Tab-separated table of C-alpha atoms in Angstrom:
chain	number	residue	atom	x	y	z
A	1	MET	CA	-12.120	12.039	-10.968
A	2	ALA	CA	-9.895	11.622	-13.363
A	3	ASP	CA	-7.463	7.484	-14.915
A	4	LEU	CA	-3.511	8.686	-14.561
A	5	THR	CA	-0.581	7.270	-17.004
A	6	ILE	CA	2.654	7.470	-16.211
A	7	ASP	CA	5.089	6.125	-18.844
A	8	ARG	CA	8.570	5.188	-18.680
A	9	ILE	CA	9.459	7.906	-15.162
A	10	SER	CA	12.917	7.489	-14.385
A	11	LYS	CA	14.473	9.828	-12.081
A	12	SER	CA	18.110	9.700	-11.741
A	13	PHE	CA	19.821	12.413	-7.811
A	14	GLY	CA	22.803	12.850	-8.553
A	15	LYS	CA	25.041	9.173	-9.745
A	16	THR	CA	22.021	7.240	-8.165
A	17	ARG	CA	19.275	6.204	-10.235
A	18	ILE	CA	15.523	6.837	-8.113
A	19	LEU	CA	13.400	5.288	-10.341
A	20	ARG	CA	13.783	2.927	-13.922
A	21	ASP	CA	11.417	2.913	-16.039
A	22	VAL	CA	8.101	3.089	-14.154
A	23	SER	CA	4.973	2.809	-15.982
A	24	LEU	CA	1.367	2.249	-14.358
A	25	ALA	CA	-1.912	3.286	-14.974
A	26	VAL	CA	-4.745	4.692	-12.771
A	27	GLN	CA	-7.980	3.691	-13.676
A	28	ASP	CA	-10.828	6.570	-12.417
A	29	GLY	CA	-12.307	6.598	-9.004
A	30	GLU	CA	-9.614	3.724	-8.572
A	31	PHE	CA	-7.179	3.185	-5.074
A	32	LEU	CA	-4.221	2.488	-6.506
A	33	SER	CA	-1.557	1.655	-2.941
A	34	LEU	CA	2.516	2.345	-3.780
A	35	LEU	CA	4.031	-0.261	-1.716
A	36	GLY	CA	7.661	-0.465	-1.008
A	37	PRO	CA	10.289	0.120	1.910
A	38	SER	CA	11.839	3.136	2.592
A	39	GLY	CA	13.964	4.342	-0.098
A	40	CYS	CA	12.397	2.624	-3.300
A	41	GLY	CA	11.336	5.272	-4.565
A	42	LYS	CA	7.337	4.921	-3.913
A	43	SER	CA	7.664	8.888	-2.871
A	44	THR	CA	9.698	10.376	-5.393
A	45	LEU	CA	7.623	9.100	-8.027
A	46	LEU	CA	4.152	10.578	-6.108
A	47	ARG	CA	6.262	13.607	-5.780
A	48	ILE	CA	7.046	13.476	-9.883
A	49	ILE	CA	3.603	12.941	-9.901
A	50	ALA	CA	2.843	16.319	-8.045
A	51	GLY	CA	4.764	18.315	-10.437
A	52	LEU	CA	7.384	18.717	-6.864
A	53	GLU	CA	10.012	17.465	-8.353
A	54	THR	CA	11.322	16.493	-11.632
A	55	ARG	CA	11.820	13.889	-14.133
A	56	ASP	CA	14.465	12.683	-15.964
A	57	ALA	CA	12.279	10.416	-18.284
A	58	GLY	CA	8.622	9.479	-19.238
A	59	SER	CA	5.291	11.498	-18.510
A	60	ILE	CA	2.414	11.877	-16.711
A	61	ALA	CA	-0.312	12.514	-18.356
A	62	ILE	CA	-3.691	13.241	-16.491
A	63	GLY	CA	-7.446	12.696	-18.105
A	64	GLY	CA	-5.731	12.214	-20.890
A	65	ARG	CA	-3.447	14.948	-20.966
A	66	ALA	CA	0.042	15.225	-20.544
A	67	VAL	CA	1.204	17.677	-17.280
A	68	ASP	CA	4.610	17.481	-17.037
A	69	ALA	CA	4.975	20.964	-18.267
A	70	LEU	CA	1.911	21.967	-16.120
A	71	ARG	CA	2.994	23.540	-12.785
A	72	PRO	CA	1.692	21.550	-10.128
A	73	LYS	CA	-1.640	23.930	-9.332
A	74	ALA	CA	-1.782	23.543	-12.680
A	75	ARG	CA	-2.139	19.866	-12.924
A	76	ASP	CA	-5.852	18.959	-10.877
A	77	VAL	CA	-4.205	17.147	-7.621
A	78	ALA	CA	-4.431	17.518	-3.865
A	79	MET	CA	-1.969	15.858	-2.440
A	80	VAL	CA	-1.943	15.058	1.849
A	81	PHE	CA	1.696	14.973	3.396
A	82	GLN	CA	2.524	12.304	6.448
A	83	SER	CA	2.963	16.092	8.322
A	84	TYR	CA	-0.632	17.093	7.291
A	85	ALA	CA	1.272	20.342	6.429
A	86	LEU	CA	-1.196	22.555	8.312
A	87	TYR	CA	-0.429	26.400	8.899
A	88	PRO	CA	-0.514	26.453	13.088
A	89	HIS	CA	-1.926	29.925	13.182
A	90	TYR	CA	-5.254	29.781	10.833
A	91	THR	CA	-7.863	28.439	12.342
A	92	VAL	CA	-9.378	25.156	10.994
A	93	GLU	CA	-11.684	26.418	8.544
A	94	ARG	CA	-9.107	28.749	7.076
A	95	ASN	CA	-7.403	26.044	6.211
A	96	ILE	CA	-8.526	24.071	4.850
A	97	ALA	CA	-10.509	27.825	3.078
A	98	LEU	CA	-7.396	28.351	1.904
A	99	PRO	CA	-7.112	26.579	-1.434
A	100	LEU	CA	-10.021	28.131	-3.284
A	101	GLN	CA	-9.463	31.623	-1.375
A	102	MET	CA	-6.587	31.449	-3.168
A	103	ARG	CA	-7.402	30.033	-6.810
A	104	ARG	CA	-11.504	32.319	-6.516
A	105	LEU	CA	-9.870	35.459	-4.727
A	106	SER	CA	-7.541	38.267	-6.238
A	107	ARG	CA	-4.652	39.043	-4.357
A	108	TRP	CA	-6.695	42.475	-3.144
A	109	GLN	CA	-9.599	40.490	-1.894
A	110	ARG	CA	-7.944	38.633	-0.123
A	111	LEU	CA	-6.393	41.435	2.024
A	112	PRO	CA	-7.726	41.248	5.336
A	113	LEU	CA	-9.901	44.091	5.611
A	114	VAL	CA	-10.406	46.287	2.492
A	115	GLY	CA	-10.159	43.262	0.380
A	116	ARG	CA	-13.857	42.031	1.838
A	117	LEU	CA	-15.230	45.286	0.164
A	118	LEU	CA	-14.012	45.301	-3.342
A	119	PRO	CA	-16.370	44.127	-5.888
A	120	GLY	CA	-17.465	40.317	-6.292
A	121	SER	CA	-15.103	39.732	-3.131
A	122	ARG	CA	-17.957	39.291	-0.849
A	123	SER	CA	-20.294	36.478	-2.784
A	124	ALA	CA	-16.912	34.707	-3.535
A	125	ARG	CA	-16.037	34.249	0.481
A	126	ALA	CA	-19.895	33.178	0.761
A	127	GLU	CA	-19.088	30.051	-2.046
A	128	ILE	CA	-16.084	29.507	-0.027
A	129	THR	CA	-17.521	29.507	3.036
A	130	THR	CA	-20.310	26.476	1.855
A	131	GLU	CA	-18.347	24.029	0.499
A	132	VAL	CA	-15.688	24.309	3.166
A	133	LEU	CA	-19.066	23.822	5.723
A	134	GLY	CA	-20.176	20.837	3.202
A	135	VAL	CA	-16.417	19.213	3.227
A	136	ALA	CA	-16.429	19.720	7.319
A	137	ARG	CA	-20.044	17.779	7.649
A	138	ALA	CA	-18.964	14.650	5.236
A	139	LEU	CA	-15.993	14.630	7.863
A	140	GLU	CA	-17.671	15.054	10.424
A	141	ILE	CA	-14.629	18.554	11.807
A	142	GLU	CA	-17.708	21.549	11.607
A	143	PRO	CA	-17.298	21.755	15.099
A	144	LEU	CA	-14.008	22.120	15.392
A	145	LEU	CA	-13.558	24.205	12.383
A	146	GLY	CA	-13.248	26.929	14.465
A	147	ARG	CA	-9.564	25.776	16.649
A	148	LYS	CA	-6.819	25.870	15.636
A	149	PRO	CA	-4.290	22.706	14.668
A	150	GLY	CA	-2.594	22.408	17.767
A	151	GLN	CA	-5.603	22.002	19.852
A	152	LEU	CA	-6.343	18.829	18.121
A	153	SER	CA	-5.745	15.045	18.080
A	154	GLY	CA	-3.539	13.381	15.440
A	155	GLY	CA	-7.072	11.834	14.079
A	156	GLN	CA	-8.282	15.163	13.814
A	157	ARG	CA	-5.626	16.924	12.093
A	158	GLN	CA	-5.692	14.018	9.615
A	159	ARG	CA	-9.747	14.920	8.418
A	160	VAL	CA	-8.389	19.045	8.486
A	161	ALA	CA	-5.747	17.908	5.553
A	162	LEU	CA	-8.358	15.460	4.431
A	163	GLY	CA	-10.580	18.323	4.084
A	164	ARG	CA	-8.419	20.826	2.668
A	165	ALA	CA	-7.751	18.036	-0.474
A	166	MET	CA	-11.387	17.594	-0.727
A	167	VAL	CA	-12.199	20.982	-0.878
A	168	ARG	CA	-10.674	21.547	-4.151
A	169	ARG	CA	-12.661	18.460	-6.098
A	170	PRO	CA	-9.249	16.921	-7.889
A	171	ALA	CA	-8.756	14.902	-9.805
A	172	VAL	CA	-6.212	13.049	-8.703
A	173	PHE	CA	-5.960	12.891	-4.776
A	174	LEU	CA	-2.591	12.046	-3.647
A	175	MET	CA	-1.560	10.693	0.022
A	176	ASP	CA	2.028	9.866	1.026
A	177	GLU	CA	1.531	8.248	4.207
A	178	PRO	CA	-0.417	9.751	5.819
A	179	LEU	CA	-1.790	7.850	8.701
A	180	SER	CA	2.236	7.128	10.058
A	181	ASN	CA	1.950	9.260	12.585
A	182	LEU	CA	-1.215	8.286	14.312
A	183	ASP	CA	-0.910	5.088	16.989
A	184	ALA	CA	-2.125	1.697	16.053
A	185	LYS	CA	-5.773	1.894	17.019
A	186	LEU	CA	-6.545	5.170	15.728
A	187	ARG	CA	-4.538	3.818	12.149
A	188	VAL	CA	-7.202	1.027	11.843
A	189	GLN	CA	-9.931	3.598	12.209
A	190	MET	CA	-8.832	5.852	9.521
A	191	ARG	CA	-8.119	3.431	7.085
A	192	VAL	CA	-11.553	2.468	7.284
A	193	GLU	CA	-12.463	6.190	6.703
A	194	ILE	CA	-10.003	6.629	4.570
A	195	LYS	CA	-12.013	3.963	2.127
A	196	GLU	CA	-15.568	4.690	2.868
A	197	LEU	CA	-14.710	8.316	1.909
A	198	GLN	CA	-13.171	7.504	-1.206
A	199	GLN	CA	-15.964	5.190	-2.377
A	200	ARG	CA	-18.570	7.652	-1.458
A	201	LEU	CA	-16.606	10.654	-3.956
A	202	GLY	CA	-15.323	7.870	-6.588
A	203	ALA	CA	-12.461	9.227	-6.151
A	204	THR	CA	-9.421	8.416	-7.511
A	205	ILE	CA	-6.152	7.737	-5.457
A	206	VAL	CA	-2.563	6.770	-5.211
A	207	TYR	CA	-1.864	6.211	-2.225
A	208	VAL	CA	1.543	5.482	-0.812
A	209	THR	CA	3.338	3.246	2.302
A	210	HIS	CA	5.206	0.798	2.987
A	211	ASP	CA	2.585	-0.470	5.801
A	212	GLN	CA	1.399	-4.050	4.039
A	213	SER	CA	-1.840	-3.568	6.274
A	214	GLU	CA	-2.833	-0.166	4.852
A	215	ALA	CA	-2.310	-1.269	1.752
A	216	MET	CA	-4.212	-4.647	0.902
A	217	THR	CA	-7.470	-3.299	3.708
A	218	MET	CA	-8.164	-0.081	0.914
A	219	SER	CA	-6.547	-1.312	-2.273
A	220	ASP	CA	-8.312	-2.023	-5.037
A	221	ARG	CA	-5.219	-2.808	-6.900
A	222	ILE	CA	-1.031	-2.425	-5.030
A	223	ALA	CA	1.563	-2.012	-7.186
A	224	VAL	CA	4.242	-3.321	-5.137
A	225	MET	CA	7.581	-1.206	-5.418
A	226	MET	CA	11.265	-2.119	-4.846
A	227	ALA	CA	14.731	-0.525	-6.274
A	228	GLY	CA	12.571	2.092	-8.110
A	229	GLU	CA	10.953	-0.838	-10.075
A	230	ILE	CA	7.807	-2.177	-9.779
A	231	LEU	CA	7.337	-5.294	-8.948
A	232	GLN	CA	4.253	-6.211	-9.436
A	233	VAL	CA	0.514	-4.856	-10.137
A	234	GLY	CA	-2.544	-6.548	-8.607
A	235	ALA	CA	-5.518	-7.076	-6.393
A	236	PRO	CA	-4.798	-7.317	-3.009
A	237	HIS	CA	-5.946	-11.200	-3.251
A	238	ASP	CA	-4.065	-11.871	-6.296
A	239	LEU	CA	-0.739	-10.038	-5.177
A	240	TYR	CA	-1.131	-12.406	-2.118
A	241	MET	CA	-1.455	-15.587	-3.480
A	242	SER	CA	0.204	-15.466	-6.460
A	243	PRO	CA	3.315	-13.408	-6.414
A	244	VAL	CA	5.208	-13.956	-10.333
A	245	ASP	CA	8.562	-13.023	-7.501
A	246	ARG	CA	10.711	-14.001	-4.522
A	247	ARG	CA	10.429	-10.453	-3.181
A	248	VAL	CA	7.045	-9.594	-3.740
A	249	ALA	CA	5.596	-12.961	-1.300
A	250	THR	CA	7.861	-11.815	1.499
A	251	PHE	CA	7.079	-7.834	1.155
A	252	VAL	CA	3.309	-8.716	1.118
A	253	GLY	CA	1.491	-11.717	3.813
A	254	SER	CA	2.251	-10.962	8.602
A	255	PRO	CA	3.547	-13.367	9.404
A	256	PRO	CA	5.611	-13.538	6.047
A	257	ILE	CA	5.874	-16.715	3.934
A	258	ASN	CA	7.419	-19.628	4.842
A	259	LEU	CA	10.936	-19.774	2.614
A	260	LEU	CA	11.883	-23.281	2.372
A	261	GLN	CA	15.611	-24.106	0.642
A	262	ALA	CA	14.671	-27.622	-1.883
A	263	ALA	CA	16.150	-29.188	-4.440
A	264	LEU	CA	14.340	-30.572	-8.182
A	265	ALA	CA	15.529	-33.450	-9.535
A	266	ALA	CA	14.997	-33.940	-13.199
A	267	SER	CA	12.434	-36.774	-13.066
A	268	GLY	CA	10.548	-33.773	-11.306
A	269	ASP	CA	10.176	-34.753	-7.990
A	270	VAL	CA	10.852	-31.868	-5.102
A	271	THR	CA	13.051	-32.892	-2.060
A	272	VAL	CA	13.379	-30.708	0.993
A	273	SER	CA	16.108	-31.341	3.656
A	274	GLY	CA	16.182	-34.345	1.801
A	275	ARG	CA	13.083	-36.041	1.864
A	276	CYS	CA	9.961	-35.919	-1.761
A	277	ILE	CA	7.102	-33.983	-1.351
A	278	GLY	CA	5.821	-34.019	-4.413
A	279	ALA	CA	6.205	-33.882	-8.035
A	280	ILE	CA	5.707	-31.046	-10.231
A	281	HIS	CA	5.779	-30.900	-14.503
A	282	ASP	CA	8.417	-30.111	-15.644
A	283	THR	CA	11.598	-30.527	-18.546
A	284	GLY	CA	13.690	-28.222	-17.229
A	285	PRO	CA	17.388	-29.458	-15.294
A	286	ALA	CA	18.590	-30.444	-12.252
A	287	ARG	CA	18.457	-27.296	-10.033
A	288	PRO	CA	18.089	-25.945	-6.760
A	289	LEU	CA	14.711	-24.324	-6.130
A	290	THR	CA	13.578	-21.962	-2.835
A	291	LEU	CA	9.853	-23.242	-1.851
A	292	GLY	CA	7.346	-20.436	-0.782
A	293	ILE	CA	4.748	-22.432	2.146
A	294	ARG	CA	1.464	-19.330	4.018
A	295	PRO	CA	1.891	-19.821	7.382
A	296	GLU	CA	-1.847	-20.356	6.961
A	297	VAL	CA	-1.258	-24.389	4.408
A	298	ILE	CA	0.177	-25.897	7.485
A	299	SER	CA	-1.551	-28.363	8.961
A	300	VAL	CA	0.042	-29.334	12.192
A	301	THR	CA	0.735	-33.325	12.488
A	302	GLN	CA	1.961	-36.450	14.476
A	303	PRO	CA	5.736	-36.585	12.851
A	304	SER	CA	5.635	-39.511	10.605
A	305	ILE	CA	7.679	-40.594	7.573
A	306	LYS	CA	6.467	-39.418	5.307
A	307	ARG	CA	5.803	-36.031	6.503
A	308	LEU	CA	8.517	-33.327	6.564
A	309	THR	CA	9.444	-33.376	11.024
A	310	ALA	CA	10.217	-30.120	13.171
A	311	ARG	CA	10.915	-29.599	17.014
A	312	VAL	CA	8.722	-26.940	17.961
A	313	ARG	CA	10.381	-23.555	19.186
A	314	LEU	CA	8.244	-21.281	20.213
A	315	ILE	CA	4.295	-21.174	20.504
A	316	GLU	CA	3.280	-17.473	20.310
A	317	HIS	CA	-1.211	-17.095	21.471
A	318	LEU	CA	-2.628	-14.553	19.072
A	319	GLY	CA	-6.353	-15.660	20.787
A	320	SER	CA	-8.157	-17.044	17.789
A	321	ASP	CA	-5.541	-18.494	16.014
A	322	VAL	CA	-1.831	-19.549	17.298
A	323	LEU	CA	1.455	-19.288	15.545
A	324	VAL	CA	3.369	-22.631	15.875
A	325	HIS	CA	7.193	-21.605	14.918
A	326	ALA	CA	9.613	-24.823	14.020
A	327	ALA	CA	12.781	-25.790	13.025
A	328	ILE	CA	13.509	-28.306	10.227
A	329	ASP	CA	16.907	-30.443	10.013
A	330	GLY	CA	18.953	-28.093	7.269
A	331	GLN	CA	16.866	-25.086	6.811
A	332	ALA	CA	18.288	-21.605	8.055
A	333	HIS	CA	14.976	-20.487	9.675
A	334	PRO	CA	12.475	-22.032	11.456
A	335	VAL	CA	8.745	-22.757	9.399
A	336	ILE	CA	5.587	-20.765	10.956
A	337	ALA	CA	2.367	-21.904	10.628
A	338	ARG	CA	-1.146	-20.545	12.548
A	339	ILE	CA	-3.639	-22.615	13.292
A	340	ALA	CA	-6.885	-22.613	15.435
A	341	SER	CA	-6.136	-22.178	19.029
A	342	GLU	CA	-8.309	-25.547	19.417
A	343	PRO	CA	-5.577	-27.905	18.522
A	344	ALA	CA	-2.847	-25.541	18.840
A	345	HIS	CA	-3.552	-26.757	23.317
A	346	THR	CA	-1.628	-30.076	21.392
A	347	VAL	CA	1.331	-28.582	21.055
A	348	ALA	CA	3.700	-27.643	22.783
A	349	ALA	CA	7.730	-25.808	22.745
A	350	GLY	CA	10.828	-28.685	22.146
A	351	GLN	CA	7.791	-31.363	20.732
A	352	THR	CA	8.712	-33.111	17.355
A	353	ILE	CA	6.490	-32.356	15.268
A	354	GLY	CA	4.981	-33.261	11.285
A	355	LEU	CA	4.158	-30.620	9.193
A	356	GLU	CA	2.160	-30.997	5.518
A	357	ALA	CA	0.726	-28.464	3.145
A	358	SER	CA	-1.434	-28.752	-0.005
A	359	PRO	CA	0.816	-28.702	-3.295
A	360	GLY	CA	-1.223	-26.553	-4.629
A	361	ARG	CA	-1.087	-24.369	-1.655
A	362	ILE	CA	3.216	-24.373	-2.873
A	363	LEU	CA	5.042	-21.201	-4.515
A	364	LEU	CA	8.308	-22.516	-6.669
A	365	PHE	CA	11.036	-20.080	-7.059
A	366	GLU	CA	13.616	-19.991	-9.363
A	367	ALA	CA	17.121	-18.998	-8.212
A	368	ASP	CA	16.536	-14.982	-9.566
A	369	GLY	CA	13.469	-15.515	-7.392
A	370	ARG	CA	11.004	-15.625	-10.265
A	371	ARG	CA	7.828	-17.603	-9.787
A	372	LEU	CA	8.213	-21.038	-11.854
A	373	ASP	CA	4.846	-21.692	-13.127
A	374	ALA	CA	5.047	-25.398	-12.419
A	375	ARG	CA	1.321	-27.569	-12.372
A	376	TRP	CA	2.119	-30.159	-9.585
A	377	ARG	CA	1.508	-33.798	-10.643
A	378	GLY	CA	-2.147	-35.411	-9.282
A	379	THR	CA	-3.841	-31.705	-8.579
A	380	ALA	CA	-5.147	-29.191	-9.622
A	381	GLN	CA	-3.419	-26.722	-11.731
A	382	ALA	CA	-2.084	-23.552	-10.162
A	383	ARG	CA	-3.301	-20.529	-10.121
A	384	PRO	CA	-1.257	-17.930	-13.221
A	385	LEU	CA	0.824	-15.766	-12.567
A	386	GLU	CA	0.221	-11.680	-12.494
A	387	ARG	CA	2.055	-9.658	-14.664
A	388	VAL	CA	3.103	-5.707	-13.766
A	389	SER	CA	0.438	-4.316	-15.700
């Protein structure tokens, strides 16, 4: 395996700029996800790494070696596509063996009948068969080797696609939304299997997805992309707890973060809907802010003049947890609080409730979306911002 360095990659299609000076370093053996909405440029970046798409500017290095001038087959990468890209008329064994046959057998040795009689063909084919069997055992698809893709389930086809990539023993695995065609239950199962496989192999993986659950559960680090730029790179927990941008905060987390319009006074007091919720150490001018509050840090209490009050609009029961949707006067969107199911029995639609959260768990964002790195008075210092690296 090897590390991967992406240095100031730019790409445009006509007048539409897709990637804007994207730089990223992936460590040897790391599982890194490119996370972002459709159209943000993550799949284009993956194709540029693979050599399937040309770049307008910048460079790619794999294992310390520049690969910009190399054709895809010479870059030592393996790509797993969303559609699996299996040959329907080949068996599973032939689909997995094909990359090795193309590399190790000459054009004449690959011929169905005559090729097997040529010098060196028999031993090369035996080695390929041994390696294919080893990969099939690792993926638990050995009984499927004689079948064709049309006879397999979605999960089985995904394993075959992974096997075809694994058998090459590439420096870097590239995966382009490989689970998007599976049902929800199978996606969860395959997430676990891919992560366990990566840990066993020590593989370097760049994984493209728009599904934050996939990225959060599988990745060592996540690069959040929007509009052709990387907004932040960090461990899943860091992105969730310490987003540097309002767009990152809203994209990462389910249910999504609550955003409340607030005002910052010159004194440092922060008010929401006319009620002061605390004060920060800030020497800047009075200005509007946006508060970000994760649903699980909100407590539902009795209404009080010392707390924000809201009217319950909807209650969603999730088993061990309950989502309480409540409207605050003067706010454009309802607030979602995630609380345990036991205390939720006292909450009903139409009821007026109090809402509170520890100021140290509240995020502040400037009007342009940047995170305000400020400390609340009377609380411990907030987590430092994690910048793009």
